[in-house]
PDB file of C-alpha atoms in Angstrom:
ATOM      1  CA  UNK D   1       0.591  18.449 -49.995  1.00 62.00           C
ATOM      2  CA  UNK D   2       3.693  16.716 -47.571  1.00 63.00           C
ATOM      3  CA  UNK D   3       3.515  13.361 -47.128  1.00 66.00           C
ATOM      4  CA  UNK D   4       5.626  11.339 -44.832  1.00 64.00           C
ATOM      5  CA  UNK D   5       5.283   7.941 -43.898  1.00 67.00           C
ATOM      6  CA  UNK D   6       6.561   5.780 -40.957  1.00 65.00           C
ATOM      7  CA  UNK D   7       7.478   2.508 -41.356  1.00 67.00           C
ATOM      8  CA  UNK D   8       8.188  -0.219 -38.088  1.00 65.00           C
ATOM      9  CA  UNK D   9       9.518  -3.707 -40.731  1.00 65.00           C
ATOM     10  CA  UNK D  10       9.776  -5.614 -37.336  1.00 65.00           C
ATOM     11  CA  UNK D  11       6.387  -5.190 -35.440  1.00 60.00           C
ATOM     12  CA  UNK D  12       5.092  -7.220 -32.270  1.00 62.00           C
ATOM     13  CA  UNK D  13       2.569  -6.548 -29.703  1.00 61.00           C
ATOM     14  CA  UNK D  14       5.175  -4.106 -28.200  1.00 66.00           C
ATOM     15  CA  UNK D  15       4.169  -1.790 -30.745  1.00 66.00           C
ATOM     16  CA  UNK D  16       0.475  -1.736 -29.980  1.00 76.00           C
ATOM     17  CA  UNK D  17      -1.377   1.479 -29.131  1.00 81.00           C
ATOM     18  CA  UNK D  18      -3.206   4.208 -30.613  1.00 85.00           C
ATOM     19  CA  UNK D  19      -0.976   7.024 -32.591  1.00 82.00           C
ATOM     20  CA  UNK D  20      -1.432  10.243 -33.696  1.00 84.00           C
ATOM     21  CA  UNK D  21      -0.295  12.457 -35.962  1.00 83.00           C
ATOM     22  CA  UNK D  22       1.312  16.103 -35.676  1.00 84.00           C
ATOM     23  CA  UNK D  23       4.011  18.606 -36.860  1.00 85.00           C
ATOM     24  CA  UNK D  24       5.283  22.221 -36.325  1.00 89.00           C
ATOM     25  CA  UNK D  25       5.384  25.410 -39.162  1.00 90.00           C
ATOM     26  CA  UNK D  26       7.865  28.113 -38.678  1.00 92.00           C
ATOM     27  CA  UNK D  27       5.099  30.960 -39.568  1.00 91.00           C
ATOM     28  CA  UNK D  28       7.137  34.476 -39.473  1.00 93.00           C
ATOM     29  CA  UNK D  29      10.071  33.494 -36.951  1.00 93.00           C
ATOM     30  CA  UNK D  30       7.267  31.432 -34.761  1.00 93.00           C
ATOM     31  CA  UNK D  31       7.002  27.452 -34.423  1.00 93.00           C
ATOM     32  CA  UNK D  32       3.479  26.757 -34.951  1.00 92.00           C
ATOM     33  CA  UNK D  33       2.421  23.313 -33.847  1.00 91.00           C
ATOM     34  CA  UNK D  34      -0.632  21.450 -35.761  1.00 89.00           C
ATOM     35  CA  UNK D  35      -3.335  19.933 -33.960  1.00 91.00           C
ATOM     36  CA  UNK D  36      -3.228  16.539 -33.606  1.00 88.00           C
ATOM     37  CA  UNK D  37      -4.737  13.995 -35.732  1.00 86.00           C
ATOM     38  CA  UNK D  38      -7.013  11.269 -34.813  1.00 86.00           C
ATOM     39  CA  UNK D  39      -5.434   8.605 -32.931  1.00 86.00           C
ATOM     40  CA  UNK D  40      -5.334   5.451 -34.924  1.00 81.00           C
ATOM     41  CA  UNK D  41      -5.027   2.140 -32.932  1.00 82.00           C
ATOM     42  CA  UNK D  42      -2.154  -0.440 -34.432  1.00 76.00           C
ATOM     43  CA  UNK D  43      -2.008  -3.580 -32.868  1.00 71.00           C
ATOM     44  CA  UNK D  44       1.009  -6.107 -33.811  1.00 62.00           C
ATOM     45  CA  UNK D  45       0.202  -9.681 -34.562  1.00 56.00           C
ATOM     46  CA  UNK D  46       2.805 -11.646 -35.266  1.00 53.00           C
ATOM     47  CA  UNK D  47       0.049 -13.943 -37.849  1.00 54.00           C
ATOM     48  CA  UNK D  48       0.156 -10.472 -39.715  1.00 52.00           C
ATOM     49  CA  UNK D  49       2.581  -9.985 -42.446  1.00 57.00           C
ATOM     50  CA  UNK D  50       5.144  -7.546 -41.627  1.00 57.00           C
ATOM     51  CA  UNK D  51       4.031  -5.739 -45.924  1.00 60.00           C
ATOM     52  CA  UNK D  52       0.096  -6.096 -44.915  1.00 61.00           C
ATOM     53  CA  UNK D  53       1.068  -4.225 -41.854  1.00 65.00           C
ATOM     54  CA  UNK D  54       3.323  -1.403 -43.199  1.00 72.00           C
ATOM     55  CA  UNK D  55       0.555  -0.926 -46.052  1.00 73.00           C
ATOM     56  CA  UNK D  56      -2.638  -0.086 -43.111  1.00 77.00           C
ATOM     57  CA  UNK D  57       0.132   1.765 -41.391  1.00 79.00           C
ATOM     58  CA  UNK D  58       0.713   3.918 -44.251  1.00 82.00           C
ATOM     59  CA  UNK D  59      -2.450   4.684 -45.377  1.00 81.00           C
ATOM     60  CA  UNK D  60      -3.713   5.381 -41.606  1.00 85.00           C
ATOM     61  CA  UNK D  61      -0.504   8.097 -41.381  1.00 85.00           C
ATOM     62  CA  UNK D  62      -1.081   8.870 -45.376  1.00 84.00           C
ATOM     63  CA  UNK D  63      -5.083   9.732 -44.585  1.00 85.00           C
ATOM     64  CA  UNK D  64      -4.013  11.592 -41.325  1.00 89.00           C
ATOM     65  CA  UNK D  65      -1.379  13.952 -43.035  1.00 87.00           C
ATOM     66  CA  UNK D  66      -3.710  14.568 -45.935  1.00 86.00           C
ATOM     67  CA  UNK D  67      -6.675  15.248 -43.480  1.00 88.00           C
ATOM     68  CA  UNK D  68      -4.050  17.847 -41.862  1.00 89.00           C
ATOM     69  CA  UNK D  69      -3.110  19.211 -45.030  1.00 88.00           C
ATOM     70  CA  UNK D  70      -6.424  19.819 -46.404  1.00 87.00           C
ATOM     71  CA  UNK D  71      -7.603  21.805 -43.126  1.00 88.00           C
ATOM     72  CA  UNK D  72      -4.899  23.725 -43.209  1.00 89.00           C
ATOM     73  CA  UNK D  73      -5.264  24.398 -46.933  1.00 87.00           C
ATOM     74  CA  UNK D  74      -8.771  25.545 -46.247  1.00 85.00           C
ATOM     75  CA  UNK D  75      -8.083  28.071 -43.236  1.00 86.00           C
ATOM     76  CA  UNK D  76      -5.304  29.731 -44.999  1.00 84.00           C
ATOM     77  CA  UNK D  77      -7.554  29.956 -47.654  1.00 80.00           C
ATOM     78  CA  UNK D  78     -10.513  31.451 -46.538  1.00 82.00           C
ATOM     79  CA  UNK D  79      -8.629  33.599 -43.910  1.00 78.00           C
ATOM     80  CA  UNK D  80      -5.815  35.300 -45.884  1.00 69.00           C
TER      81      UNK D  80
END
């Protein structure tokens, strides 16, 4: 299983928005894009410590990649 983490150590209201995850995989010389994960709304808040913000962000990104990798495994396991 692949895991990626995006860290924004100095978050502010400028980091607010909806974020998705996706990647590309080289299969037989062709780059195949993954479907985008479900959007996760991230809100910069000056009252939230950077440490707790990172925890929520890591959970969202890790969960998205776990879901995508699980779906890819099921597709390849069932179809190939």
